[in-house]
GROMACS .gro file of C-alpha atoms in nm:
model
  186
    1MET     CA    1   2.010  -0.846   0.683
    2ASP     CA    2   2.361  -0.717   0.678
    3ASN     CA    3   2.303  -0.359   0.746
    4ARG     CA    4   2.460  -0.340   1.088
    5ASN     CA    5   2.627  -0.016   1.044
    6GLU     CA    6   2.306   0.183   0.877
    7LEU     CA    7   2.070  -0.015   1.169
    8TYR     CA    8   2.344   0.084   1.470
    9SER     CA    9   2.320   0.479   1.274
   10GLN     CA   10   1.964   0.476   1.290
   11LEU     CA   11   1.947   0.365   1.677
   12LYS     CA   12   2.192   0.603   1.759
   13GLN     CA   13   2.025   0.889   1.639
   14ARG     CA   14   1.679   0.769   1.759
   15THR     CA   15   1.769   0.644   2.105
   16ALA     CA   16   1.887   0.881   2.386
   17ASN     CA   17   1.913   0.567   2.676
   18SER     CA   18   2.268   0.462   2.656
   19THR     CA   19   2.164   0.081   2.820
   20TYR     CA   20   1.901   0.036   2.506
   21LYS     CA   21   2.212   0.164   2.288
   22LYS     CA   22   2.430  -0.076   2.465
   23LEU     CA   23   2.185  -0.334   2.423
   24ALA     CA   24   2.116  -0.301   2.049
   25VAL     CA   25   2.503  -0.300   2.001
   26HIS     CA   26   2.522  -0.643   2.192
   27TRP     CA   27   2.247  -0.789   1.975
   28LEU     CA   28   2.410  -0.679   1.638
   29ASN     CA   29   2.753  -0.809   1.742
   30GLU     CA   30   2.661  -1.133   1.878
   31ALA     CA   31   2.458  -1.438   1.790
   32LEU     CA   32   2.138  -1.295   1.966
   33CYS     CA   33   2.126  -1.077   1.594
   34PHE     CA   34   1.904  -1.376   1.505
   35VAL     CA   35   1.676  -1.431   1.768
   36SER     CA   36   1.611  -1.049   1.774
   37SER     CA   37   1.651  -0.984   1.372
   38PRO     CA   38   1.292  -0.972   1.324
   39LEU     CA   39   1.245  -0.678   1.573
   40LEU     CA   40   1.549  -0.515   1.450
   41ALA     CA   41   1.433  -0.553   1.045
   42ASN     CA   42   1.102  -0.406   1.174
   43LEU     CA   43   1.261  -0.120   1.318
   44PHE     CA   44   1.514  -0.057   1.032
   45LEU     CA   45   1.254  -0.086   0.794
   46HIS     CA   46   1.021   0.158   0.964
   47TYR     CA   47   1.275   0.441   0.923
   48VAL     CA   48   1.412   0.301   0.574
   49LEU     CA   49   1.066   0.242   0.415
   50ASP     CA   50   0.773   0.348   0.625
   51LYS     CA   51   0.893   0.704   0.697
   52TRP     CA   52   1.058   0.753   0.379
   53LEU     CA   53   0.739   0.666   0.238
   54VAL     CA   54   0.532   0.904   0.397
   55GLN     CA   55   0.749   1.189   0.357
   56ASN     CA   56   0.798   1.100  -0.047
   57PHE     CA   57   0.445   0.986  -0.133
   58PRO     CA   58   0.190   1.132   0.112
   59THR     CA   59  -0.077   1.058  -0.143
   60VAL     CA   60   0.002   0.651  -0.145
   61SER     CA   61  -0.135   0.449   0.138
   62PHE     CA   62   0.064   0.118   0.210
   63VAL     CA   63   0.030  -0.162   0.460
   64ARG     CA   64   0.387  -0.344   0.581
   65TYR     CA   65   0.396  -0.588   0.818
   66ALA     CA   66   0.750  -0.708   0.894
   67ASP     CA   67   0.904  -0.718   0.546
   68ASP     CA   68   0.571  -0.776   0.349
   69VAL     CA   69   0.433  -0.447   0.198
   70VAL     CA   70   0.142  -0.397  -0.019
   71VAL     CA   71   0.128  -0.022  -0.159
   72HIS     CA   72  -0.176   0.120  -0.290
   73CYS     CA   73  -0.143   0.338  -0.623
   74LYS     CA   74  -0.403   0.522  -0.778
   75SER     CA   75  -0.259   0.460  -1.141
   76GLU     CA   76  -0.045   0.216  -1.362
   77GLN     CA   77   0.201   0.496  -1.406
   78GLN     CA   78   0.250   0.576  -1.048
   79SER     CA   79   0.247   0.221  -0.978
   80HIS     CA   80   0.567   0.174  -1.194
   81TYR     CA   81   0.728   0.524  -1.052
   82VAL     CA   82   0.673   0.436  -0.686
   83LEU     CA   83   0.823   0.054  -0.741
   84GLU     CA   84   1.109   0.219  -0.917
   85CYS     CA   85   1.177   0.472  -0.627
   86ILE     CA   86   1.144   0.197  -0.364
   87LYS     CA   87   1.412  -0.002  -0.548
   88ARG     CA   88   1.640   0.258  -0.546
   89ARG     CA   89   1.599   0.346  -0.197
   90LEU     CA   90   1.635  -0.032  -0.054
   91GLN     CA   91   1.958  -0.003  -0.284
   92GLU     CA   92   2.087   0.303  -0.109
   93CYS     CA   93   2.008   0.134   0.214
   94LYS     CA   94   2.182  -0.232   0.095
   95LEU     CA   95   1.841  -0.412   0.072
   96ARG     CA   96   1.683  -0.528  -0.228
   97LEU     CA   97   1.315  -0.627  -0.326
   98SER     CA   98   1.237  -1.022  -0.383
   99GLU     CA   99   1.197  -1.045  -0.768
  100GLU     CA  100   1.004  -1.355  -0.714
  101THR     CA  101   0.735  -1.203  -0.508
  102THR     CA  102   0.751  -0.808  -0.607
  103LYS     CA  103   0.461  -0.764  -0.844
  104ILE     CA  104   0.217  -0.484  -0.954
  105SER     CA  105  -0.151  -0.609  -0.932
  106TYR     CA  106  -0.458  -0.485  -1.072
  107CYS     CA  107  -0.753  -0.452  -0.833
  108GLN     CA  108  -1.047  -0.476  -1.091
  109ASP     CA  109  -1.394  -0.384  -0.953
  110TYR     CA  110  -1.714  -0.263  -1.135
  111ARG     CA  111  -1.559   0.078  -1.167
  112ARG     CA  112  -1.229  -0.011  -1.358
  113GLU     CA  113  -1.213  -0.151  -1.706
  114LYS     CA  114  -1.079  -0.505  -1.760
  115ARG     CA  115  -0.708  -0.543  -1.785
  116LYS     CA  116  -0.534  -0.872  -1.906
  117ASP     CA  117  -0.171  -0.733  -1.866
  118TYR     CA  118  -0.164  -0.767  -1.475
  119PRO     CA  119  -0.241  -1.044  -1.239
  120LYS     CA  120  -0.612  -0.937  -1.071
  121LYS     CA  121  -0.486  -1.128  -0.751
  122PHE     CA  122  -0.272  -1.136  -0.480
  123ASP     CA  123  -0.165  -1.286  -0.171
  124PHE     CA  124  -0.078  -1.114   0.144
  125LEU     CA  125  -0.013  -1.219   0.496
  126GLY     CA  126  -0.231  -1.549   0.424
  127HIS     CA  127  -0.520  -1.389   0.249
  128SER     CA  128  -0.569  -1.348  -0.107
  129PHE     CA  129  -0.704  -1.012  -0.262
  130LYS     CA  130  -0.910  -1.040  -0.572
  131PRO     CA  131  -1.241  -0.942  -0.769
  132MET     CA  132  -1.534  -1.131  -0.629
  133SER     CA  133  -1.903  -1.082  -0.647
  134LYS     CA  134  -2.062  -0.904  -0.372
  135GLU     CA  135  -2.407  -0.835  -0.279
  136SER     CA  136  -2.515  -0.463  -0.312
  137LYS     CA  137  -2.644  -0.263   0.015
  138ARG     CA  138  -2.819  -0.015  -0.168
  139GLU     CA  139  -3.010  -0.197  -0.459
  140SER     CA  140  -3.097  -0.551  -0.486
  141GLY     CA  141  -2.833  -0.758  -0.679
  142ARG     CA  142  -2.467  -0.799  -0.701
  143PHE     CA  143  -2.159  -0.609  -0.823
  144LEU     CA  144  -1.793  -0.693  -0.890
  145GLY     CA  145  -1.578  -0.578  -0.593
  146PHE     CA  146  -1.247  -0.617  -0.472
  147GLY     CA  147  -1.177  -0.821  -0.171
  148CYS     CA  148  -1.022  -1.086   0.051
  149GLU     CA  149  -1.042  -1.447   0.170
  150MET     CA  150  -0.812  -1.675   0.303
  151SER     CA  151  -0.573  -1.774   0.079
  152MET     CA  152  -0.544  -2.136  -0.097
  153LYS     CA  153  -0.193  -2.176   0.059
  154ALA     CA  154  -0.309  -2.093   0.427
  155ARG     CA  155  -0.625  -2.304   0.366
  156THR     CA  156  -0.429  -2.594   0.274
  157ARG     CA  157  -0.191  -2.573   0.559
  158ILE     CA  158  -0.445  -2.550   0.818
  159ILE     CA  159  -0.647  -2.837   0.681
  160GLU     CA  160  -0.326  -3.058   0.691
  161GLU     CA  161  -0.259  -2.940   1.064
  162TRP     CA  162  -0.621  -3.017   1.149
  163LYS     CA  163  -0.588  -3.360   0.992
  164GLN     CA  164  -0.267  -3.441   1.204
  165MET     CA  165  -0.451  -3.341   1.538
  166ASN     CA  166  -0.697  -3.676   1.452
  167PHE     CA  167  -1.021  -3.479   1.544
  168GLN     CA  168  -1.222  -3.766   1.422
  169ARG     CA  169  -1.047  -4.009   1.680
  170GLU     CA  170  -1.150  -3.796   1.949
  171SER     CA  171  -1.534  -3.809   1.937
  172THR     CA  172  -1.551  -3.747   2.341
  173LEU     CA  173  -1.381  -3.394   2.306
  174THR     CA  174  -1.573  -3.084   2.478
  175LEU     CA  175  -1.541  -2.765   2.328
  176GLN     CA  176  -1.297  -2.669   2.598
  177ASN     CA  177  -1.094  -2.995   2.540
  178LEU     CA  178  -1.109  -2.906   2.163
  179ALA     CA  179  -1.026  -2.503   2.250
  180ASP     CA  180  -0.718  -2.633   2.452
  181MET     CA  181  -0.573  -2.841   2.166
  182LEU     CA  182  -0.613  -2.554   1.929
  183ASN     CA  183  -0.450  -2.320   2.129
  184LYS     CA  184  -0.169  -2.515   2.240
  185LYS     CA  185  -0.091  -2.563   1.857
  186SER     CA  186  -0.058  -2.191   1.801
   0.00000   0.00000   0.00000
C-alpha cells in the first residue's frame, strides 16, 4: 500500500489528538509501516471503501475483513454496475482490485433459476459459500439453499497441521494437554 499521502490526509481529518497524528506519521515514514500496515490498511479502507459504499449504495450490503470484501447485490445488472463503480473508486484512491480473486458469483437456491454463466461457489475467510441441500423447518423434506462450510483449502491446511503435531504418537494425552498443544499452535 503506497498511498501514504491519502492515508495521512484521512488521519489528519479524522484525528484530533496530535500524539496520534505524530505516531501515524512516524509509522508511515519508518519501517514500522510494515508492522502496522494491516492496521493502517484497515483504517484506510474504512474511509475509502466502507463509508463510500454506505453513502453511494445504501441498499447494498457488504462484509469486509481487511482487504477481502463480499458485496451482496440483488441482480446481475446491479452487480456489474457496483463492481465497475468500486473499481473506479479504488483507482481514484490509487488502489486496484485483484483480477485473480475478484468475481461475480451467483447464489443459487430453490427460489432462483439455474444459471451456468457464473460460478455458484466462492471462498471467503476460509469458508466456501455454495448451494447446498438443507432440511426444511416448516415441512418434511429438503430444499436447495445457499450456505457455507469450511473451504477445502482451509480443511487441507488444518489436516496438515494436525499431521505435523503427531497426535497418534501421543496416546497418553489428556484433554487439557491436547487443548494446550492446540492453543500453542494458534
